[in-house]
PDB file of C-alpha atoms and ligand atoms in Angstrom:
ATOM      1  CA  UNK A  57      66.047 -55.459 -50.024  1.00 73.00           C
ATOM      2  CA  UNK A  58      68.122 -52.287 -50.351  1.00 87.00           C
ATOM      3  CA  UNK A  59      70.392 -52.020 -53.126  1.00 94.00           C
ATOM      4  CA  UNK A  60      74.005 -51.348 -53.531  1.00 96.00           C
ATOM      5  CA  UNK A  61      76.555 -50.399 -56.196  1.00 97.00           C
ATOM      6  CA  UNK A  62      79.869 -51.767 -57.056  1.00 98.00           C
ATOM      7  CA  UNK A  63      81.874 -49.091 -59.097  1.00 98.00           C
ATOM      8  CA  UNK A  64      85.000 -51.132 -61.291  1.00 98.00           C
ATOM      9  CA  UNK A  65      87.001 -48.890 -62.954  1.00 98.00           C
ATOM     10  CA  UNK A  66      90.467 -49.582 -65.130  1.00 98.00           C
ATOM     11  CA  UNK A  67      90.296 -53.975 -64.901  1.00 98.00           C
ATOM     12  CA  UNK A  68      93.160 -53.726 -67.470  1.00 98.00           C
ATOM     13  CA  UNK A  69      92.719 -57.271 -68.578  1.00 98.00           C
ATOM     14  CA  UNK A  70      94.069 -58.456 -64.893  1.00 98.00           C
ATOM     15  CA  UNK A  71      91.048 -61.179 -64.252  1.00 98.00           C
ATOM     16  CA  UNK A  72      92.357 -63.006 -61.143  1.00 98.00           C
ATOM     17  CA  UNK A  73      92.042 -59.246 -59.666  1.00 98.00           C
ATOM     18  CA  UNK A  74      88.793 -58.786 -60.684  1.00 98.00           C
ATOM     19  CA  UNK A  75      87.249 -61.999 -59.589  1.00 98.00           C
ATOM     20  CA  UNK A  76      88.748 -60.941 -55.966  1.00 98.00           C
ATOM     21  CA  UNK A  77      86.629 -58.020 -56.362  1.00 98.00           C
ATOM     22  CA  UNK A  78      83.419 -58.997 -57.342  1.00 98.00           C
ATOM     23  CA  UNK A  79      83.846 -61.817 -54.337  1.00 98.00           C
ATOM     24  CA  UNK A  80      84.442 -58.891 -52.087  1.00 98.00           C
ATOM     25  CA  UNK A  81      81.613 -56.949 -54.249  1.00 98.00           C
ATOM     26  CA  UNK A  82      79.214 -60.133 -53.220  1.00 97.00           C
ATOM     27  CA  UNK A  83      80.201 -60.672 -49.524  1.00 97.00           C
ATOM     28  CA  UNK A  84      80.060 -56.548 -49.097  1.00 96.00           C
ATOM     29  CA  UNK A  85      76.210 -56.959 -50.425  1.00 96.00           C
ATOM     30  CA  UNK A  86      76.505 -55.187 -53.634  1.00 97.00           C
ATOM     31  CA  UNK A  87      73.631 -55.965 -56.057  1.00 97.00           C
ATOM     32  CA  UNK A  88      74.477 -53.770 -58.666  1.00 98.00           C
ATOM     33  CA  UNK A  89      77.526 -53.174 -60.947  1.00 98.00           C
ATOM     34  CA  UNK A  90      78.879 -50.183 -62.725  1.00 98.00           C
ATOM     35  CA  UNK A  91      81.815 -49.980 -65.006  1.00 98.00           C
ATOM     36  CA  UNK A  92      83.588 -47.157 -66.260  1.00 98.00           C
ATOM     37  CA  UNK A  93      85.982 -48.477 -69.105  1.00 98.00           C
ATOM     38  CA  UNK A  94      89.501 -50.096 -69.728  1.00 98.00           C
ATOM     39  CA  UNK A  95      88.203 -53.298 -69.141  1.00 98.00           C
ATOM     40  CA  UNK A  96      91.352 -54.399 -71.546  1.00 98.00           C
ATOM     41  CA  UNK A  97      95.031 -53.898 -72.176  1.00 96.00           C
ATOM     42  CA  UNK A  98      98.050 -54.765 -70.540  1.00 94.00           C
ATOM     43  CA  UNK A  99      96.735 -57.906 -68.551  1.00 96.00           C
ATOM     44  CA  UNK A 100      96.771 -61.488 -69.981  1.00 97.00           C
ATOM     45  CA  UNK A 101      93.055 -62.198 -69.741  1.00 98.00           C
ATOM     46  CA  UNK A 102      90.859 -59.661 -71.569  1.00 98.00           C
ATOM     47  CA  UNK A 103      88.051 -62.102 -72.273  1.00 98.00           C
ATOM     48  CA  UNK A 104      87.542 -63.293 -68.842  1.00 98.00           C
ATOM     49  CA  UNK A 105      87.272 -59.672 -67.558  1.00 98.00           C
ATOM     50  CA  UNK A 106      84.317 -59.451 -70.080  1.00 98.00           C
ATOM     51  CA  UNK A 107      82.725 -62.468 -69.434  1.00 98.00           C
ATOM     52  CA  UNK A 108      82.886 -61.377 -65.864  1.00 98.00           C
ATOM     53  CA  UNK A 109      81.353 -58.011 -66.196  1.00 98.00           C
ATOM     54  CA  UNK A 110      78.736 -59.790 -68.453  1.00 98.00           C
ATOM     55  CA  UNK A 111      78.092 -62.510 -65.695  1.00 98.00           C
ATOM     56  CA  UNK A 112      77.448 -59.888 -63.061  1.00 98.00           C
ATOM     57  CA  UNK A 113      75.373 -57.799 -65.192  1.00 98.00           C
ATOM     58  CA  UNK A 114      77.195 -54.564 -65.126  1.00 98.00           C
ATOM     59  CA  UNK A 115      74.712 -51.621 -66.081  1.00 97.00           C
ATOM     60  CA  UNK A 116      77.276 -49.797 -68.083  1.00 98.00           C
ATOM     61  CA  UNK A 117      79.718 -50.073 -70.837  1.00 98.00           C
ATOM     62  CA  UNK A 118      81.640 -47.344 -71.752  1.00 98.00           C
ATOM     63  CA  UNK A 119      84.761 -46.814 -73.807  1.00 98.00           C
ATOM     64  CA  UNK A 120      87.920 -45.963 -71.844  1.00 98.00           C
ATOM     65  CA  UNK A 121      91.336 -44.964 -74.207  1.00 95.00           C
ATOM     66  CA  UNK A 122      92.472 -48.767 -74.412  1.00 96.00           C
ATOM     67  CA  UNK A 123      89.196 -49.590 -76.141  1.00 97.00           C
ATOM     68  CA  UNK A 124      89.412 -46.430 -78.004  1.00 95.00           C
ATOM     69  CA  UNK A 125      92.743 -47.616 -79.099  1.00 93.00           C
ATOM     70  CA  UNK A 126      91.078 -50.829 -80.912  1.00 94.00           C
ATOM     71  CA  UNK A 127      88.781 -48.429 -82.563  1.00 94.00           C
ATOM     72  CA  UNK A 128      91.584 -46.125 -84.130  1.00 91.00           C
ATOM     73  CA  UNK A 129      93.859 -49.404 -85.175  1.00 88.00           C
ATOM     74  CA  UNK A 130      90.464 -50.845 -86.805  1.00 87.00           C
ATOM     75  CA  UNK A 131      90.527 -47.589 -88.523  1.00 86.00           C
ATOM     76  CA  UNK A 132      93.893 -47.530 -89.440  1.00 79.00           C
ATOM     77  CA  UNK A 133      94.290 -44.356 -87.611  1.00 76.00           C
ATOM     78  CA  UNK A 134      95.756 -43.467 -84.046  1.00 70.00           C
ATOM     79  CA  UNK A 135      96.135 -39.788 -83.180  1.00 69.00           C
ATOM     80  CA  UNK A 136      96.783 -40.236 -79.577  1.00 73.00           C
ATOM     81  CA  UNK A 137     100.145 -42.282 -79.567  1.00 76.00           C
ATOM     82  CA  UNK A 138     103.412 -41.779 -81.313  1.00 82.00           C
ATOM     83  CA  UNK A 139     107.035 -43.739 -81.274  1.00 87.00           C
ATOM     84  CA  UNK A 140     108.084 -46.343 -78.709  1.00 89.00           C
ATOM     85  CA  UNK A 141     104.236 -45.976 -77.328  1.00 86.00           C
ATOM     86  CA  UNK A 142     102.728 -46.610 -80.522  1.00 86.00           C
ATOM     87  CA  UNK A 143     104.721 -49.641 -81.016  1.00 89.00           C
ATOM     88  CA  UNK A 144     103.671 -50.993 -77.533  1.00 89.00           C
ATOM     89  CA  UNK A 145      99.720 -50.268 -78.779  1.00 89.00           C
ATOM     90  CA  UNK A 146     100.344 -52.183 -81.657  1.00 90.00           C
ATOM     91  CA  UNK A 147     101.545 -54.920 -79.899  1.00 93.00           C
ATOM     92  CA  UNK A 148      99.072 -55.255 -77.024  1.00 95.00           C
ATOM     93  CA  UNK A 149      96.528 -54.534 -79.311  1.00 95.00           C
ATOM     94  CA  UNK A 150      97.589 -58.062 -81.211  1.00 95.00           C
ATOM     95  CA  UNK A 151      97.558 -59.696 -78.004  1.00 97.00           C
ATOM     96  CA  UNK A 152      94.108 -58.550 -76.896  1.00 97.00           C
ATOM     97  CA  UNK A 153      92.810 -59.514 -80.867  1.00 96.00           C
ATOM     98  CA  UNK A 154      94.140 -63.081 -80.398  1.00 97.00           C
ATOM     99  CA  UNK A 155      92.639 -63.496 -76.730  1.00 97.00           C
ATOM    100  CA  UNK A 156      89.360 -61.893 -77.364  1.00 97.00           C
ATOM    101  CA  UNK A 157      86.420 -63.542 -79.632  1.00 95.00           C
ATOM    102  CA  UNK A 158      86.099 -61.047 -82.650  1.00 91.00           C
ATOM    103  CA  UNK A 159      82.615 -60.311 -81.782  1.00 96.00           C
ATOM    104  CA  UNK A 160      83.809 -58.610 -78.572  1.00 97.00           C
ATOM    105  CA  UNK A 161      86.563 -56.978 -79.790  1.00 97.00           C
ATOM    106  CA  UNK A 162      84.419 -55.353 -82.622  1.00 96.00           C
ATOM    107  CA  UNK A 163      82.088 -54.512 -79.493  1.00 98.00           C
ATOM    108  CA  UNK A 164      84.710 -52.861 -77.460  1.00 98.00           C
ATOM    109  CA  UNK A 165      85.712 -50.878 -80.457  1.00 97.00           C
ATOM    110  CA  UNK A 166      82.492 -49.371 -80.694  1.00 97.00           C
ATOM    111  CA  UNK A 167      81.390 -48.778 -77.166  1.00 98.00           C
ATOM    112  CA  UNK A 168      79.900 -45.190 -76.543  1.00 98.00           C
ATOM    113  CA  UNK A 169      82.009 -42.212 -74.426  1.00 98.00           C
ATOM    114  CA  UNK A 170      79.184 -41.503 -71.574  1.00 98.00           C
ATOM    115  CA  UNK A 171      76.060 -43.655 -70.144  1.00 98.00           C
ATOM    116  CA  UNK A 172      73.510 -42.402 -67.776  1.00 98.00           C
ATOM    117  CA  UNK A 173      71.905 -44.724 -65.629  1.00 97.00           C
ATOM    118  CA  UNK A 174      68.962 -44.705 -62.999  1.00 96.00           C
ATOM    119  CA  UNK A 175      69.836 -46.155 -59.724  1.00 96.00           C
ATOM    120  CA  UNK A 176      67.802 -45.577 -56.813  1.00 94.00           C
ATOM    121  CA  UNK A 177      66.322 -42.393 -57.649  1.00 94.00           C
ATOM    122  CA  UNK A 178      69.939 -41.194 -58.572  1.00 96.00           C
ATOM    123  CA  UNK A 179      70.647 -40.091 -62.423  1.00 98.00           C
ATOM    124  CA  UNK A 180      74.553 -41.278 -62.730  1.00 98.00           C
ATOM    125  CA  UNK A 181      76.482 -40.428 -65.512  1.00 98.00           C
ATOM    126  CA  UNK A 182      79.249 -42.862 -66.167  1.00 98.00           C
ATOM    127  CA  UNK A 183      82.444 -42.208 -68.059  1.00 98.00           C
ATOM    128  CA  UNK A 184      86.442 -43.130 -68.573  1.00 98.00           C
ATOM    129  CA  UNK A 185      87.385 -39.435 -68.150  1.00 98.00           C
ATOM    130  CA  UNK A 186      85.361 -36.367 -69.741  1.00 98.00           C
ATOM    131  CA  UNK A 187      81.858 -37.061 -71.188  1.00 98.00           C
ATOM    132  CA  UNK A 188      83.263 -36.330 -75.098  1.00 97.00           C
ATOM    133  CA  UNK A 189      87.099 -37.560 -74.349  1.00 97.00           C
ATOM    134  CA  UNK A 190      88.106 -41.046 -72.403  1.00 97.00           C
ATOM    135  CA  UNK A 191      91.595 -39.723 -72.667  1.00 95.00           C
ATOM    136  CA  UNK A 192      94.227 -37.084 -71.793  1.00 94.00           C
ATOM    137  CA  UNK A 193      94.861 -35.570 -68.252  1.00 95.00           C
ATOM    138  CA  UNK A 194      92.302 -33.192 -67.074  1.00 97.00           C
ATOM    139  CA  UNK A 195      90.906 -35.917 -64.451  1.00 97.00           C
ATOM    140  CA  UNK A 196      93.741 -36.062 -62.142  1.00 97.00           C
ATOM    141  CA  UNK A 197      93.119 -35.425 -58.832  1.00 95.00           C
ATOM    142  CA  UNK A 198      95.183 -32.173 -58.823  1.00 95.00           C
ATOM    143  CA  UNK A 199      93.320 -31.016 -61.626  1.00 96.00           C
ATOM    144  CA  UNK A 200      91.409 -27.394 -61.992  1.00 97.00           C
ATOM    145  CA  UNK A 201      87.603 -27.335 -60.550  1.00 98.00           C
ATOM    146  CA  UNK A 202      86.353 -26.648 -63.907  1.00 97.00           C
ATOM    147  CA  UNK A 203      87.739 -30.258 -65.638  1.00 97.00           C
ATOM    148  CA  UNK A 204      85.412 -31.919 -62.989  1.00 98.00           C
ATOM    149  CA  UNK A 205      82.533 -29.470 -63.562  1.00 98.00           C
ATOM    150  CA  UNK A 206      82.884 -30.568 -67.125  1.00 97.00           C
ATOM    151  CA  UNK A 207      81.779 -33.862 -66.060  1.00 98.00           C
ATOM    152  CA  UNK A 208      78.210 -32.876 -65.443  1.00 97.00           C
ATOM    153  CA  UNK A 209      77.739 -29.932 -67.603  1.00 95.00           C
ATOM    154  CA  UNK A 210      75.944 -31.506 -70.618  1.00 92.00           C
ATOM    155  CA  UNK A 211      73.402 -33.277 -68.146  1.00 92.00           C
ATOM    156  CA  UNK A 212      71.142 -33.330 -65.644  1.00 96.00           C
ATOM    157  CA  UNK A 213      72.831 -36.118 -63.408  1.00 98.00           C
ATOM    158  CA  UNK A 214      73.319 -36.064 -60.086  1.00 98.00           C
ATOM    159  CA  UNK A 215      76.293 -38.508 -59.962  1.00 98.00           C
ATOM    160  CA  UNK A 216      79.638 -38.440 -62.391  1.00 98.00           C
ATOM    161  CA  UNK A 217      81.953 -41.518 -62.105  1.00 98.00           C
ATOM    162  CA  UNK A 218      84.922 -42.017 -63.832  1.00 98.00           C
ATOM    163  CA  UNK A 219      87.788 -44.001 -63.538  1.00 98.00           C
ATOM    164  CA  UNK A 220      91.322 -43.695 -65.757  1.00 98.00           C
ATOM    165  CA  UNK A 221      93.549 -41.887 -63.592  1.00 98.00           C
ATOM    166  CA  UNK A 222      93.821 -44.861 -60.997  1.00 98.00           C
ATOM    167  CA  UNK A 223      93.476 -42.895 -58.198  1.00 98.00           C
ATOM    168  CA  UNK A 224      90.187 -42.864 -56.025  1.00 97.00           C
ATOM    169  CA  UNK A 225      88.740 -39.687 -55.671  1.00 97.00           C
ATOM    170  CA  UNK A 226      85.361 -38.316 -54.333  1.00 98.00           C
ATOM    171  CA  UNK A 227      84.637 -34.260 -54.486  1.00 97.00           C
ATOM    172  CA  UNK A 228      81.823 -32.170 -55.525  1.00 97.00           C
ATOM    173  CA  UNK A 229      81.118 -30.314 -58.643  1.00 97.00           C
ATOM    174  CA  UNK A 230      80.778 -26.634 -58.392  1.00 96.00           C
ATOM    175  CA  UNK A 231      76.642 -27.379 -58.204  1.00 95.00           C
ATOM    176  CA  UNK A 232      77.733 -29.723 -54.888  1.00 96.00           C
ATOM    177  CA  UNK A 233      77.050 -32.536 -57.585  1.00 98.00           C
ATOM    178  CA  UNK A 234      79.049 -35.608 -56.807  1.00 98.00           C
ATOM    179  CA  UNK A 235      82.274 -36.807 -58.473  1.00 98.00           C
ATOM    180  CA  UNK A 236      83.377 -40.477 -57.793  1.00 98.00           C
ATOM    181  CA  UNK A 237      86.434 -42.221 -59.032  1.00 98.00           C
ATOM    182  CA  UNK A 238      86.459 -45.657 -57.560  1.00 97.00           C
TER     183      UNK A 238
HETATM  184 MN1   MN B 147      91.930 -44.996 -68.787  1.00 76.00          MN
END
């Protein structure tokens, strides 16, 4: 039986949407799953989102900028948000902290930025935005080519999969390696 991959980005605590996506993926014959981060935050059911991805045995768990805020807040240090946005982060993190079980919260706060997976002879680099920086505006669809090249610069992966921008994209690196945002 041939295998096919379902790429999942930026679920943001929306478990009902994720349920619908997983149902569609199963119907389409997907056998394997990759998650590129921002599983939580802003939606009401973060724990269910993690549980659903565990159920389908997703092959990747990488840190998004929202999981990164858990990490920063646990360390009492948040270099990325200020002012009103900082207040929003504190409230949303408190919500998620309440609804996630403690182990899951801690675990999400310490996910890696980059994961490499093998799939059907392909080496896939999975990240939220850039391999060393799961936040920022560098990976928007209209960004310079150099940013997309950077996704694969430090690895021999054939494909880079990322999310973050909430904009679907498929393009190539300068070395003709595929870059996908689902
Ligand atoms: Mn993001």
